[in-house]
């Protein structure tokens, strides 16, 4: 947001025969205006978290891109700002090279799972992408002009997540990376696939760990993606919205989030969306003290199954591990039950 210059006329280096200048670091704070709630998240119970992401985006839009404040939906920005404050998601970062303002916005939004969108009144709104969000509309089989479904394989997904933070409690130095793994994914394939998660805008270790843990849960499990072309009755659906998709031809019925919208085929009365399966991972990590639920009585056998006994790997050792592949003829699976006789 600006340039700070510091000059020394002279410096005491610590006595005679000192041949080097000590490393000097500076802590620089940007005080944002209070137009957005909790713009500056400093000294919260003695802890500095940084600037509120909603206030940072607002500052970029108004001061650097030049969008009038009258064209921004302050209510949605303040709603997000309140959530960021309650979660203590303050951000701290610097850019070491010149960047366009429009490049900075998605970089910042990525840290906090948020998006910008155009509201019905034409104003720019902000929205947090909440996994527990309910769908706003339903797309049925008869609404689709084109429809395609894709799903990644387990072996394509990362399962070992690493990220470093700039730790305020350690003189604002880049600290040893945080790490979290999906052990089930690793044991299935016997392969570690690492991904680096950018956490450098966070200076609180607990907050950063929560973010990398969320990334692991979201990205190490395969989620279906859909590309559709439909009619313009869904023109008010925006990026970030959750829609329910029902397609009888693919045996699909579930919630999906809009990740891309193309509204250019006006002459054809068509609009296209890219959608990503919305999944709740609260039931994946179950405490060992919780007993297993009773088996289902009305199971439908899967038409395509294959069982592989895994060989020795550094992760599994010589214990017996199996890889079970199962698939329906159409659609996708939400869960399977395995019985051993």
JSON list of N, CA and C in Angstrom, two decimals, residues 108-147:
[
{"chain": "A", "resi": 108, "resn": "UNK", "atom": "N", "xyz": [-5.65, -12.80, -1.93]},
{"chain": "A", "resi": 108, "resn": "UNK", "atom": "CA", "xyz": [-6.11, -12.56, -0.56]},
{"chain": "A", "resi": 108, "resn": "UNK", "atom": "C", "xyz": [-7.32, -13.43, -0.24]},
{"chain": "A", "resi": 109, "resn": "UNK", "atom": "N", "xyz": [-8.27, -13.52, -1.17]},
{"chain": "A", "resi": 109, "resn": "UNK", "atom": "CA", "xyz": [-9.48, -14.31, -0.94]},
{"chain": "A", "resi": 109, "resn": "UNK", "atom": "C", "xyz": [-9.17, -15.78, -0.71]},
{"chain": "A", "resi": 110, "resn": "UNK", "atom": "N", "xyz": [-8.11, -16.27, -1.34]},
{"chain": "A", "resi": 110, "resn": "UNK", "atom": "CA", "xyz": [-7.76, -17.68, -1.22]},
{"chain": "A", "resi": 110, "resn": "UNK", "atom": "C", "xyz": [-7.38, -18.06, 0.21]},
{"chain": "A", "resi": 111, "resn": "UNK", "atom": "N", "xyz": [-6.85, -17.11, 0.98]},
{"chain": "A", "resi": 111, "resn": "UNK", "atom": "CA", "xyz": [-6.46, -17.40, 2.36]},
{"chain": "A", "resi": 111, "resn": "UNK", "atom": "C", "xyz": [-7.67, -17.68, 3.25]},
{"chain": "A", "resi": 112, "resn": "UNK", "atom": "N", "xyz": [-8.82, -17.12, 2.89]},
{"chain": "A", "resi": 112, "resn": "UNK", "atom": "CA", "xyz": [-9.96, -17.13, 3.82]},
{"chain": "A", "resi": 112, "resn": "UNK", "atom": "C", "xyz": [-11.22, -17.73, 3.22]},
{"chain": "A", "resi": 113, "resn": "UNK", "atom": "N", "xyz": [-11.10, -18.46, 2.11]},
{"chain": "A", "resi": 113, "resn": "UNK", "atom": "CA", "xyz": [-12.26, -19.13, 1.50]},
{"chain": "A", "resi": 113, "resn": "UNK", "atom": "C", "xyz": [-13.41, -18.16, 1.26]},
{"chain": "A", "resi": 114, "resn": "UNK", "atom": "N", "xyz": [-13.14, -17.11, 0.52]},
{"chain": "A", "resi": 114, "resn": "UNK", "atom": "CA", "xyz": [-14.18, -16.12, 0.23]},
{"chain": "A", "resi": 114, "resn": "UNK", "atom": "C", "xyz": [-14.16, -15.79, -1.25]},
{"chain": "A", "resi": 115, "resn": "UNK", "atom": "N", "xyz": [-15.20, -15.12, -1.71]},
{"chain": "A", "resi": 115, "resn": "UNK", "atom": "CA", "xyz": [-15.28, -14.72, -3.11]},
{"chain": "A", "resi": 115, "resn": "UNK", "atom": "C", "xyz": [-16.02, -13.40, -3.22]},
{"chain": "A", "resi": 116, "resn": "UNK", "atom": "N", "xyz": [-15.80, -12.71, -4.33]},
{"chain": "A", "resi": 116, "resn": "UNK", "atom": "CA", "xyz": [-16.57, -11.52, -4.67]},
{"chain": "A", "resi": 116, "resn": "UNK", "atom": "C", "xyz": [-17.58, -11.88, -5.75]},
{"chain": "A", "resi": 117, "resn": "UNK", "atom": "N", "xyz": [-18.70, -11.19, -5.78]},
{"chain": "A", "resi": 117, "resn": "UNK", "atom": "CA", "xyz": [-19.73, -11.45, -6.78]},
{"chain": "A", "resi": 117, "resn": "UNK", "atom": "C", "xyz": [-20.53, -10.18, -7.02]},
{"chain": "A", "resi": 118, "resn": "UNK", "atom": "N", "xyz": [-21.30, -10.17, -8.10]},
{"chain": "A", "resi": 118, "resn": "UNK", "atom": "CA", "xyz": [-22.16, -9.03, -8.42]},
{"chain": "A", "resi": 118, "resn": "UNK", "atom": "C", "xyz": [-23.57, -9.32, -7.93]},
{"chain": "A", "resi": 119, "resn": "UNK", "atom": "N", "xyz": [-24.09, -8.47, -7.06]},
{"chain": "A", "resi": 119, "resn": "UNK", "atom": "CA", "xyz": [-25.43, -8.67, -6.51]},
{"chain": "A", "resi": 119, "resn": "UNK", "atom": "C", "xyz": [-26.50, -8.25, -7.52]},
{"chain": "A", "resi": 120, "resn": "UNK", "atom": "N", "xyz": [-27.75, -8.54, -7.17]},
{"chain": "A", "resi": 120, "resn": "UNK", "atom": "CA", "xyz": [-28.86, -8.21, -8.06]},
{"chain": "A", "resi": 120, "resn": "UNK", "atom": "C", "xyz": [-28.93, -6.71, -8.35]},
{"chain": "A", "resi": 121, "resn": "UNK", "atom": "N", "xyz": [-28.51, -5.89, -7.39]},
{"chain": "A", "resi": 121, "resn": "UNK", "atom": "CA", "xyz": [-28.56, -4.44, -7.57]},
{"chain": "A", "resi": 121, "resn": "UNK", "atom": "C", "xyz": [-27.33, -3.89, -8.28]},
{"chain": "A", "resi": 122, "resn": "UNK", "atom": "N", "xyz": [-26.44, -4.77, -8.75]},
{"chain": "A", "resi": 122, "resn": "UNK", "atom": "CA", "xyz": [-25.27, -4.34, -9.48]},
{"chain": "A", "resi": 122, "resn": "UNK", "atom": "C", "xyz": [-24.06, -4.02, -8.63]},
{"chain": "A", "resi": 123, "resn": "UNK", "atom": "N", "xyz": [-24.21, -4.08, -7.30]},
{"chain": "A", "resi": 123, "resn": "UNK", "atom": "CA", "xyz": [-23.09, -3.78, -6.41]},
{"chain": "A", "resi": 123, "resn": "UNK", "atom": "C", "xyz": [-22.20, -5.01, -6.20]},
{"chain": "A", "resi": 124, "resn": "UNK", "atom": "N", "xyz": [-20.95, -4.74, -5.84]},
{"chain": "A", "resi": 124, "resn": "UNK", "atom": "CA", "xyz": [-19.99, -5.81, -5.56]},
{"chain": "A", "resi": 124, "resn": "UNK", "atom": "C", "xyz": [-20.21, -6.31, -4.13]},
{"chain": "A", "resi": 125, "resn": "UNK", "atom": "N", "xyz": [-20.45, -7.60, -3.98]},
{"chain": "A", "resi": 125, "resn": "UNK", "atom": "CA", "xyz": [-20.64, -8.19, -2.67]},
{"chain": "A", "resi": 125, "resn": "UNK", "atom": "C", "xyz": [-19.51, -9.15, -2.34]},
{"chain": "A", "resi": 126, "resn": "UNK", "atom": "N", "xyz": [-19.39, -9.49, -1.07]},
{"chain": "A", "resi": 126, "resn": "UNK", "atom": "CA", "xyz": [-18.41, -10.48, -0.62]},
{"chain": "A", "resi": 126, "resn": "UNK", "atom": "C", "xyz": [-19.15, -11.61, 0.09]},
{"chain": "A", "resi": 127, "resn": "UNK", "atom": "N", "xyz": [-18.63, -12.82, -0.09]},
{"chain": "A", "resi": 127, "resn": "UNK", "atom": "CA", "xyz": [-19.28, -13.99, 0.48]},
{"chain": "A", "resi": 127, "resn": "UNK", "atom": "C", "xyz": [-18.23, -14.99, 0.94]},
{"chain": "A", "resi": 128, "resn": "UNK", "atom": "N", "xyz": [-18.44, -15.57, 2.13]},
{"chain": "A", "resi": 128, "resn": "UNK", "atom": "CA", "xyz": [-17.58, -16.64, 2.63]},
{"chain": "A", "resi": 128, "resn": "UNK", "atom": "C", "xyz": [-18.14, -17.98, 2.17]},
{"chain": "A", "resi": 129, "resn": "UNK", "atom": "N", "xyz": [-17.27, -18.85, 1.66]},
{"chain": "A", "resi": 129, "resn": "UNK", "atom": "CA", "xyz": [-17.69, -20.14, 1.14]},
{"chain": "A", "resi": 129, "resn": "UNK", "atom": "C", "xyz": [-17.76, -21.14, 2.29]},
{"chain": "A", "resi": 130, "resn": "UNK", "atom": "N", "xyz": [-18.95, -21.33, 2.80]},
{"chain": "A", "resi": 130, "resn": "UNK", "atom": "CA", "xyz": [-19.18, -22.18, 3.98]},
{"chain": "A", "resi": 130, "resn": "UNK", "atom": "C", "xyz": [-19.62, -23.57, 3.52]},
{"chain": "A", "resi": 131, "resn": "UNK", "atom": "N", "xyz": [-18.93, -24.61, 3.99]},
{"chain": "A", "resi": 131, "resn": "UNK", "atom": "CA", "xyz": [-19.27, -25.98, 3.58]},
{"chain": "A", "resi": 131, "resn": "UNK", "atom": "C", "xyz": [-20.65, -26.41, 4.06]},
{"chain": "A", "resi": 132, "resn": "UNK", "atom": "N", "xyz": [-21.18, -25.76, 5.08]},
{"chain": "A", "resi": 132, "resn": "UNK", "atom": "CA", "xyz": [-22.50, -26.14, 5.60]},
{"chain": "A", "resi": 132, "resn": "UNK", "atom": "C", "xyz": [-23.63, -25.34, 4.95]},
{"chain": "A", "resi": 133, "resn": "UNK", "atom": "N", "xyz": [-23.32, -24.58, 3.92]},
{"chain": "A", "resi": 133, "resn": "UNK", "atom": "CA", "xyz": [-24.31, -23.72, 3.27]},
{"chain": "A", "resi": 133, "resn": "UNK", "atom": "C", "xyz": [-25.37, -24.54, 2.55]},
{"chain": "A", "resi": 134, "resn": "UNK", "atom": "N", "xyz": [-26.60, -24.07, 2.57]},
{"chain": "A", "resi": 134, "resn": "UNK", "atom": "CA", "xyz": [-27.71, -24.75, 1.90]},
{"chain": "A", "resi": 134, "resn": "UNK", "atom": "C", "xyz": [-27.84, -24.26, 0.47]},
{"chain": "A", "resi": 135, "resn": "UNK", "atom": "N", "xyz": [-28.41, -25.10, -0.39]},
{"chain": "A", "resi": 135, "resn": "UNK", "atom": "CA", "xyz": [-28.59, -24.74, -1.79]},
{"chain": "A", "resi": 135, "resn": "UNK", "atom": "C", "xyz": [-29.67, -23.66, -1.94]},
{"chain": "A", "resi": 136, "resn": "UNK", "atom": "N", "xyz": [-29.51, -22.83, -2.96]},
{"chain": "A", "resi": 136, "resn": "UNK", "atom": "CA", "xyz": [-30.44, -21.73, -3.19]},
{"chain": "A", "resi": 136, "resn": "UNK", "atom": "C", "xyz": [-31.44, -22.04, -4.30]},
{"chain": "A", "resi": 137, "resn": "UNK", "atom": "N", "xyz": [-31.13, -23.02, -5.16]},
{"chain": "A", "resi": 137, "resn": "UNK", "atom": "CA", "xyz": [-32.03, -23.40, -6.25]},
{"chain": "A", "resi": 137, "resn": "UNK", "atom": "C", "xyz": [-31.68, -24.82, -6.68]},
{"chain": "A", "resi": 138, "resn": "UNK", "atom": "N", "xyz": [-32.51, -25.39, -7.54]},
{"chain": "A", "resi": 138, "resn": "UNK", "atom": "CA", "xyz": [-32.31, -26.76, -8.01]},
{"chain": "A", "resi": 138, "resn": "UNK", "atom": "C", "xyz": [-32.26, -26.80, -9.53]},
{"chain": "A", "resi": 139, "resn": "UNK", "atom": "N", "xyz": [-31.24, -27.47, -10.06]},
{"chain": "A", "resi": 139, "resn": "UNK", "atom": "CA", "xyz": [-31.17, -27.75, -11.49]},
{"chain": "A", "resi": 139, "resn": "UNK", "atom": "C", "xyz": [-31.58, -29.20, -11.71]},
{"chain": "A", "resi": 140, "resn": "UNK", "atom": "N", "xyz": [-32.64, -29.40, -12.49]},
{"chain": "A", "resi": 140, "resn": "UNK", "atom": "CA", "xyz": [-33.17, -30.73, -12.75]},
{"chain": "A", "resi": 140, "resn": "UNK", "atom": "C", "xyz": [-32.75, -31.24, -14.13]},
{"chain": "A", "resi": 141, "resn": "UNK", "atom": "N", "xyz": [-33.02, -32.52, -14.37]},
{"chain": "A", "resi": 141, "resn": "UNK", "atom": "CA", "xyz": [-32.60, -33.17, -15.61]},
{"chain": "A", "resi": 141, "resn": "UNK", "atom": "C", "xyz": [-33.04, -32.38, -16.84]},
{"chain": "A", "resi": 142, "resn": "UNK", "atom": "N", "xyz": [-34.26, -31.90, -16.84]},
{"chain": "A", "resi": 142, "resn": "UNK", "atom": "CA", "xyz": [-34.80, -31.21, -18.01]},
{"chain": "A", "resi": 142, "resn": "UNK", "atom": "C", "xyz": [-34.18, -29.83, -18.23]},
{"chain": "A", "resi": 143, "resn": "UNK", "atom": "N", "xyz": [-33.44, -29.32, -17.24]},
{"chain": "A", "resi": 143, "resn": "UNK", "atom": "CA", "xyz": [-32.81, -28.00, -17.38]},
{"chain": "A", "resi": 143, "resn": "UNK", "atom": "C", "xyz": [-31.49, -28.05, -18.14]},
{"chain": "A", "resi": 144, "resn": "UNK", "atom": "N", "xyz": [-30.91, -29.25, -18.34]},
{"chain": "A", "resi": 144, "resn": "UNK", "atom": "CA", "xyz": [-29.56, -29.33, -18.90]},
{"chain": "A", "resi": 144, "resn": "UNK", "atom": "C", "xyz": [-29.60, -29.47, -20.41]},
{"chain": "A", "resi": 145, "resn": "UNK", "atom": "N", "xyz": [-28.88, -28.56, -21.07]},
{"chain": "A", "resi": 145, "resn": "UNK", "atom": "CA", "xyz": [-28.66, -28.65, -22.51]},
{"chain": "A", "resi": 145, "resn": "UNK", "atom": "C", "xyz": [-27.42, -29.50, -22.78]},
{"chain": "A", "resi": 146, "resn": "UNK", "atom": "N", "xyz": [-26.39, -29.31, -21.98]},
{"chain": "A", "resi": 146, "resn": "UNK", "atom": "CA", "xyz": [-25.19, -30.14, -22.01]},
{"chain": "A", "resi": 146, "resn": "UNK", "atom": "C", "xyz": [-24.82, -30.47, -20.56]},
{"chain": "A", "resi": 147, "resn": "UNK", "atom": "N", "xyz": [-24.24, -31.65, -20.37]},
{"chain": "A", "resi": 147, "resn": "UNK", "atom": "CA", "xyz": [-23.91, -32.10, -19.01]},
{"chain": "A", "resi": 147, "resn": "UNK", "atom": "C", "xyz": [-22.73, -33.05, -19.08]}
]
